[in-house]
XYZ file of C-alpha atoms in Angstrom:
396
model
C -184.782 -16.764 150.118
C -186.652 -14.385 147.522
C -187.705 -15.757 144.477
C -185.396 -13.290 142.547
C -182.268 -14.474 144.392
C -182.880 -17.794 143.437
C -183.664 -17.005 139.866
C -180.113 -15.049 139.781
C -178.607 -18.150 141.176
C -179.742 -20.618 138.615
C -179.706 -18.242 135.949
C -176.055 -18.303 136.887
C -175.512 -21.834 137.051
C -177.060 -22.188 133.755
C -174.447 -19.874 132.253
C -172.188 -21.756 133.641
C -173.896 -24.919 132.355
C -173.781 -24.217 128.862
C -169.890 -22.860 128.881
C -169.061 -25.981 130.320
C -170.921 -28.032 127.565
C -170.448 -25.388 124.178
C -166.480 -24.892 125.304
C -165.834 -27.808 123.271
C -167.285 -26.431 120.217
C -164.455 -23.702 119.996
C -161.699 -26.267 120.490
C -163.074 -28.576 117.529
C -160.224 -27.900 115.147
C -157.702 -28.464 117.715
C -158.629 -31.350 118.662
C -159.366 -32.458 115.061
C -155.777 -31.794 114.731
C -154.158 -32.905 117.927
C -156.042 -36.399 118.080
C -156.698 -36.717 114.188
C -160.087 -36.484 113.998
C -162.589 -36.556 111.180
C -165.825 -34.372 111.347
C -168.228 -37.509 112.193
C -165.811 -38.360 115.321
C -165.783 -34.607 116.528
C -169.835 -34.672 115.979
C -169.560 -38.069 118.565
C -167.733 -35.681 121.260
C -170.518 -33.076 120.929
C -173.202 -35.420 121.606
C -171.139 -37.934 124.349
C -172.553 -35.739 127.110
C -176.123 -35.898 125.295
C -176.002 -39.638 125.781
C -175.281 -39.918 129.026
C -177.779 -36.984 129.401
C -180.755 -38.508 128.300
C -180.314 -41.929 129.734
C -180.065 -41.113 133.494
C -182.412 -37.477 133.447
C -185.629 -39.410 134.141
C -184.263 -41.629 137.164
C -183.031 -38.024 138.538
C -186.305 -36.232 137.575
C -188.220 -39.205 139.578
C -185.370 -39.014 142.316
C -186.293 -34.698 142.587
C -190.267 -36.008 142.735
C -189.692 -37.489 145.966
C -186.603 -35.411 147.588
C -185.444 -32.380 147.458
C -184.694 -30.891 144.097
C -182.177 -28.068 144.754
C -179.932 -30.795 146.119
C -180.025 -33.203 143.237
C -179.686 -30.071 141.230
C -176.528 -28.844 143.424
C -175.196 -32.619 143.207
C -175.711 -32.541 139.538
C -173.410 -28.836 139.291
C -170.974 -30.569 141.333
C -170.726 -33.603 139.295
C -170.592 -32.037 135.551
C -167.438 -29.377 137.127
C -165.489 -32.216 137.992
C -166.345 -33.681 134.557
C -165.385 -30.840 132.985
C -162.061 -29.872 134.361
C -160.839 -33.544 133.886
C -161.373 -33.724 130.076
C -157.988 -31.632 130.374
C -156.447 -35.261 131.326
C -157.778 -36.758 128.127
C -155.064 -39.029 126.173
C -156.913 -39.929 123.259
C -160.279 -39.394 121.139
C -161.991 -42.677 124.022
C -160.892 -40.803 127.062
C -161.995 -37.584 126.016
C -165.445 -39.368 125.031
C -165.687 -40.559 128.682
C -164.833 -37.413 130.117
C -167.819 -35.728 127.862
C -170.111 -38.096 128.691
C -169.387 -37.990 132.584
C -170.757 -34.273 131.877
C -174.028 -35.313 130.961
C -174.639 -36.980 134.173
C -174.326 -33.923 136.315
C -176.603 -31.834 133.679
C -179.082 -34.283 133.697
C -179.343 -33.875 137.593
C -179.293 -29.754 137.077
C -181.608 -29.184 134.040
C -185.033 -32.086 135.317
C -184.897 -29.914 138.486
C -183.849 -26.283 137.734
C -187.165 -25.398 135.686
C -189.452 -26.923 138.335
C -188.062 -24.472 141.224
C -188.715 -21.930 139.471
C -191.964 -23.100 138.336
C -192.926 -23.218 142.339
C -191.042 -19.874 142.963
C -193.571 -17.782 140.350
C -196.890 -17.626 139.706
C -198.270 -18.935 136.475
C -198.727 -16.298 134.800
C -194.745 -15.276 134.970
C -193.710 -18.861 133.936
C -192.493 -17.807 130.138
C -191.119 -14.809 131.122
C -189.166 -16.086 133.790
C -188.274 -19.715 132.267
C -187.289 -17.355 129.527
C -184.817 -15.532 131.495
C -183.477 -18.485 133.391
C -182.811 -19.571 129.920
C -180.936 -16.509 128.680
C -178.214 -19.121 129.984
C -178.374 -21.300 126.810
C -177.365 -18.246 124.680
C -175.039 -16.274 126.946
C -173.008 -19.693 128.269
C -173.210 -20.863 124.735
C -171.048 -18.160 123.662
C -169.628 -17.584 126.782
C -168.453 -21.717 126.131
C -167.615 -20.956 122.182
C -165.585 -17.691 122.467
C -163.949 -18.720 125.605
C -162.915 -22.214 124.549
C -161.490 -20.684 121.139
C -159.774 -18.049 122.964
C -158.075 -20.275 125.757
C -157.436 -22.777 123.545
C -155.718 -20.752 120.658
C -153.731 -18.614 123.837
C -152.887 -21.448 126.223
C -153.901 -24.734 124.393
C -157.019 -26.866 124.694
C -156.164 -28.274 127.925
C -156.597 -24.987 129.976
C -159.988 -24.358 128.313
C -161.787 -27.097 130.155
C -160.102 -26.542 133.240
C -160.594 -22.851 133.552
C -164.368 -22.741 132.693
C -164.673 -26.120 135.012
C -163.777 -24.703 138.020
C -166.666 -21.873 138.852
C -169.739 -24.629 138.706
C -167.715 -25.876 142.075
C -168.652 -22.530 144.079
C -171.897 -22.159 142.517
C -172.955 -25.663 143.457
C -172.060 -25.516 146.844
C -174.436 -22.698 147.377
C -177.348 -24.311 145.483
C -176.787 -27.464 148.208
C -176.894 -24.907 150.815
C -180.284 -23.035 149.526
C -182.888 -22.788 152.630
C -185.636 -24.362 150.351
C -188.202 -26.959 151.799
C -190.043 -29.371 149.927
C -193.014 -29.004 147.816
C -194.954 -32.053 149.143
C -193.241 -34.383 152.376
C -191.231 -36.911 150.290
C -193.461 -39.807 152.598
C -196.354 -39.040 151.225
C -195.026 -39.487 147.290
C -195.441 -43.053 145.891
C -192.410 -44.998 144.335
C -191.713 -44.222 140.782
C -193.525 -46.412 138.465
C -192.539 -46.633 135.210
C -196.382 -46.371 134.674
C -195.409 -42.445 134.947
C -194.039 -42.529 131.896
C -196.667 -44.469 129.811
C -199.449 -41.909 131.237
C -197.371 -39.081 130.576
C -196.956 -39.791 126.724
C -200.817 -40.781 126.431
C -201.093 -37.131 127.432
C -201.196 -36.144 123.741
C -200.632 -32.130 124.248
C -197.342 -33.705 126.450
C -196.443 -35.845 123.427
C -196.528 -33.148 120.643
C -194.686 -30.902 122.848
C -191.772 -33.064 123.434
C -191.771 -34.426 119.841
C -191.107 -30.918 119.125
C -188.772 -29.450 121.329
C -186.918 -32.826 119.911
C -187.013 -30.798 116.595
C -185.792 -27.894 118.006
C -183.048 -29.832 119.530
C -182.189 -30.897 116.381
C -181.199 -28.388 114.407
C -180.131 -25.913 117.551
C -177.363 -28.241 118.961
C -176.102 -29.160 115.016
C -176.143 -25.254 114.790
C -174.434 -24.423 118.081
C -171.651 -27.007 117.827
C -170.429 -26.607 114.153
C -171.272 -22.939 113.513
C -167.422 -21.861 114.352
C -166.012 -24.378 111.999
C -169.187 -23.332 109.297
C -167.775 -19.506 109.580
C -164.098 -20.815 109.113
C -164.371 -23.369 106.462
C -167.665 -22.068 104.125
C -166.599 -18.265 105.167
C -163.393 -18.050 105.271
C -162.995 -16.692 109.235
C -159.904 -17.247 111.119
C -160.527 -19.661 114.403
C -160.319 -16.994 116.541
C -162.981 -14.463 114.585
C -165.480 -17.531 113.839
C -165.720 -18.215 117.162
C -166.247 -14.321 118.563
C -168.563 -14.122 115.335
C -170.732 -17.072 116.301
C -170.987 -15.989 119.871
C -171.821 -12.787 119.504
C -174.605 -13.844 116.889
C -175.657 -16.136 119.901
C -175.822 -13.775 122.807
C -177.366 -11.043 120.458
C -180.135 -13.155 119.459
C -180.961 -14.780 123.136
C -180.820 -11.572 124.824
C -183.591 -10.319 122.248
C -184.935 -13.554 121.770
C -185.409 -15.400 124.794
C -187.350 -12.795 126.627
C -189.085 -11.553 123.701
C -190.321 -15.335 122.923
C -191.551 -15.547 126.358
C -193.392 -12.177 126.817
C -195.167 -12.915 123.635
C -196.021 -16.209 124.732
C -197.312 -15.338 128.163
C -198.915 -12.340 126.459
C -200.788 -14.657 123.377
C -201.593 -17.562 126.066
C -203.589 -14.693 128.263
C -205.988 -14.213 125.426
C -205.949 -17.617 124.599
C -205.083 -21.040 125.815
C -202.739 -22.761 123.442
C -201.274 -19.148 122.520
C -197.824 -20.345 123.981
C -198.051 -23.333 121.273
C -198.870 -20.690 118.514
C -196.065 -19.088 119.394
C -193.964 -21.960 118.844
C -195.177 -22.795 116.010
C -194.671 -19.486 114.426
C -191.171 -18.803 116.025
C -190.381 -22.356 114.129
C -191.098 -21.277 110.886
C -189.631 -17.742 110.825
C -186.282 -19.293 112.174
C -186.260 -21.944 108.831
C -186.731 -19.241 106.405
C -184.293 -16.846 107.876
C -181.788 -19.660 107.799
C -182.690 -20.812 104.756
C -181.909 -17.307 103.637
C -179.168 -16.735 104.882
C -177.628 -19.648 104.054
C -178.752 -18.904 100.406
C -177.608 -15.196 100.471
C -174.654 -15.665 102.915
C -176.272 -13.120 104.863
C -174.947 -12.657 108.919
C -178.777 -10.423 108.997
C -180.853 -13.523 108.110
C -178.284 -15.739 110.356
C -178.964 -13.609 113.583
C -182.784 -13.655 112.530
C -182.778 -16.998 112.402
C -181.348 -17.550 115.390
C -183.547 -14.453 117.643
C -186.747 -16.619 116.748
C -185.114 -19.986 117.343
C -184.412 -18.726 120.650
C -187.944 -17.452 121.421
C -188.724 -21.050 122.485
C -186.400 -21.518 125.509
C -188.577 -20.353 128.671
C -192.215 -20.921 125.905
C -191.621 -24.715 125.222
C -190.503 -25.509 129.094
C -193.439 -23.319 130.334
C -195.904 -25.781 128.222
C -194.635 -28.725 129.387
C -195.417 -27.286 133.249
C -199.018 -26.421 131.759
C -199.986 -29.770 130.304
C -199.184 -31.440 132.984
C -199.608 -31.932 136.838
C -196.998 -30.691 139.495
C -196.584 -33.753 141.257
C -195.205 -34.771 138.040
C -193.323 -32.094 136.829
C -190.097 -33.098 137.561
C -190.324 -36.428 135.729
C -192.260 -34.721 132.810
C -189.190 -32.263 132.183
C -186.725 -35.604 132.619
C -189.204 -37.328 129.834
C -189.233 -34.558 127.850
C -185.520 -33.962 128.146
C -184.994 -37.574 127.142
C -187.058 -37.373 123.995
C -185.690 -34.317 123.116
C -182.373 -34.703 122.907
C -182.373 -38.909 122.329
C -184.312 -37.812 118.752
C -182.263 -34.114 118.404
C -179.342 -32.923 119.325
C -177.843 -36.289 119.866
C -177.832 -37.418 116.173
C -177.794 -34.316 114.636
C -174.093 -33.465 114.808
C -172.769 -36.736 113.727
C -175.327 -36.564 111.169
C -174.053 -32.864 110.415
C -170.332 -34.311 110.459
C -171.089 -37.373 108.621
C -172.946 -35.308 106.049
C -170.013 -32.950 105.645
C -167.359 -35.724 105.667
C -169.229 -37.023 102.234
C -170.712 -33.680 100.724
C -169.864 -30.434 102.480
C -170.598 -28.592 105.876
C -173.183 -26.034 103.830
C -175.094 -29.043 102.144
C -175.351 -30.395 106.064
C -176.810 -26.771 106.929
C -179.139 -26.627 104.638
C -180.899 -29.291 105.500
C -181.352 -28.441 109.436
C -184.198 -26.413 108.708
C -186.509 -29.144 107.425
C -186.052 -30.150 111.474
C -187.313 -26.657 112.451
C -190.591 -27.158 109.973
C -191.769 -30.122 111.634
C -191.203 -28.958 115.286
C -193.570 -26.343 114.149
C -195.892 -29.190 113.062
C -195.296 -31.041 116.038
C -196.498 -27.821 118.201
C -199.593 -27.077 116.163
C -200.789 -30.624 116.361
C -200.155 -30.230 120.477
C -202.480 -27.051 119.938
C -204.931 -29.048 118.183
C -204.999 -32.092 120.580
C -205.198 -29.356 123.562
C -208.362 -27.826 122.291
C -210.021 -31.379 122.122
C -208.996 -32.395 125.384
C -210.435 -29.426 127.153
C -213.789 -29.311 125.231
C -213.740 -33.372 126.413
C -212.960 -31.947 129.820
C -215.842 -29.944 130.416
């Protein structure tokens, strides 16, 4: 199969991917009012998939290192449909939880092996641009997920939301089991996973800066994502129904721009210079806090859709440096490391920090503080530069 097929097909499953995990972001006031809910308990469903996530992505990143990654990937589609389409069966706030975090299990399986076929699909010098538009995804299912989940919900109740955006990973994971790819390296050859990995992988210093701030990035974009449709409606004054097609237009304006944007200027600034994709982390970082700061402080939609078009520059970037810092034997369990740090120290916290913030102050004090997350990612990434630049002079 063609390298472009297969990019359409993941890019597809990742759309599908982030409906499946954003849809309950547009349903948040109905279930705050069907199950009683306060802000800090809807922040907990956000993240329940984020747990589950994290803990079992590097078992199924070592798992991909040794088999054959479009299957665990196809497994993992398989696993967070089903997960999906029974959270319409939830009876209280604990099922519901379970249902969420069943999700994360199939993602994890999907997102420590999607990156790394198309890694070995493109040459190196494409890897932003087309980890970038794999990753037009995030932004397009996120809305798809937001608007979709409002919509159904509001039409049909919340019920039919998960079901109906549930059932499509089904089909596409079937074909993803059935893709004619063979494996990078015999699985024989591969030693068992050590967690020795791990340990060399964060004494990799470049590695350890990256992840430390895509964790930053985490943090404020998943807060962001999840509560933005009850921001517009509460600190706005939106209806449900126009928050929700507000904040996913916002998101699929800004990805479309952003994501390949991000990555053509960092495949662009890392020809003419080695740690260019870093540098354009780090600046992307910084112009996303002060455009939300601004907006936040002018209640402008301009400097919210700003904020959010550089935010988005890092999605194929910061994947795309974790795949140069690294070796490809590894790659798989360095995205499933990285994936763990990210979201254990980002987006899992951050909403029930956001909700427990806003239970005790208000949602807008809880926004203004996500950007001080966005300030150190960039901090994060420049030190990665840094350490990059001394472990290549000590190379040669």
């Amino acid at each position: 199969m063609s390298a472009t097929r297969i990019l359409l097909l993941f890019l597809a499953i990742n759309i599908i991917n982030y409906v499946d995990r954003q849809v309950i972001s547009g349903v948040f006031p109905l279930l705050k009012d069907h199950f009683t809910l306060s802000d800090a308990q809807l922040g907990l469903l956000g993240t329940a998939f984020m747990i589950t996530y994290s803990l079992t992505a590097i078992p199924f990143g070592a798992w991909s290192d040794r088999w054959l990654p479009h299957k665990v990937a196809a497994i993992g589609v398989g696993i967070w449909s089903l997960a999906t389409v029974s959270s319409a069966l939830a009876w209280s706030f604990g099922s519901l939880f379970f249902f969420r975090a069943l999700v994360g299990v199939g993602e994890a399986a999907y997102v420590s092996t999607a990156g790394t076929i198309l890694s070995n699909a493109y040459p190196e010098h494409k890897r932003s641009a087309v980890l970038g538009l794999f990753n037009l995804g995030m932004p397009i299912g996120g809305a798809l997920g937001v608007v979709l989940g409002g919509w159904i919900g509001v039409t049909y109740g919340w019920q039919w939301a998960f079901v109906l955006v549930g059932l499509p990973g089904l089909i596409l994971g079937h074909f993803a089991f059935r893709l004619p790819l063979p494996r990078v390296e015999p699985a024989e050859k591969r030693p068992r996973f050590h967690l020795r990995e791990i340990g060399q992988l964060l004494r990799n210093r470049p590695y350890f800066y990256t992840a430390l701030g895509y964790a930053g990035i985490s943090f404020a974009f998943g807060a962001i994502v999840l509560w933005v449709p009850t921001f517009f409606e509460r600190s706005m004054g939106y209806s449900l129904a126009d928050a929700t097609m507000l904040s996913g237009a916002l998101q699929v304006g800004a990805g479309l721009l952003g994501a390949p944007i991000g990555g053509w200027v960092g495949d662009f600034w890392q020809k003419r210079n080695p740690r260019g994709r870093l540098y354009t982390l780090v600046l992307s970082m910084l112009l996303s806090a002060a455009f939300l700061w601004a907006g936040l402080l002018l209640g402008s939609l301009v400097c919210f859709f700003f904020s959010a078009f550089f935010m988005l520059w890092h999605v194929g970037v910061a994947s795309a440096v974790i795949f140069d810092v690294t070796d490809r034997s590894v790659w798989n369990t360095a995205s499933a490391v990285a994936m763990f740090l990210m979201h254990a120290l980002g987006d899992i916290p951050s909403p029930v920090i956001v909700g427990w913030i806003s239970d005790r102050t208000s949602l807008f004090t809880a926004f203004s503080l996500l950007p001080i997350s966005m300030l150190l990612a960039s901090l994060f990434f420049y030190m990665a530069s840094r350490t990059l630049g001394i472990q290549k002079r000590e190379a040669l």
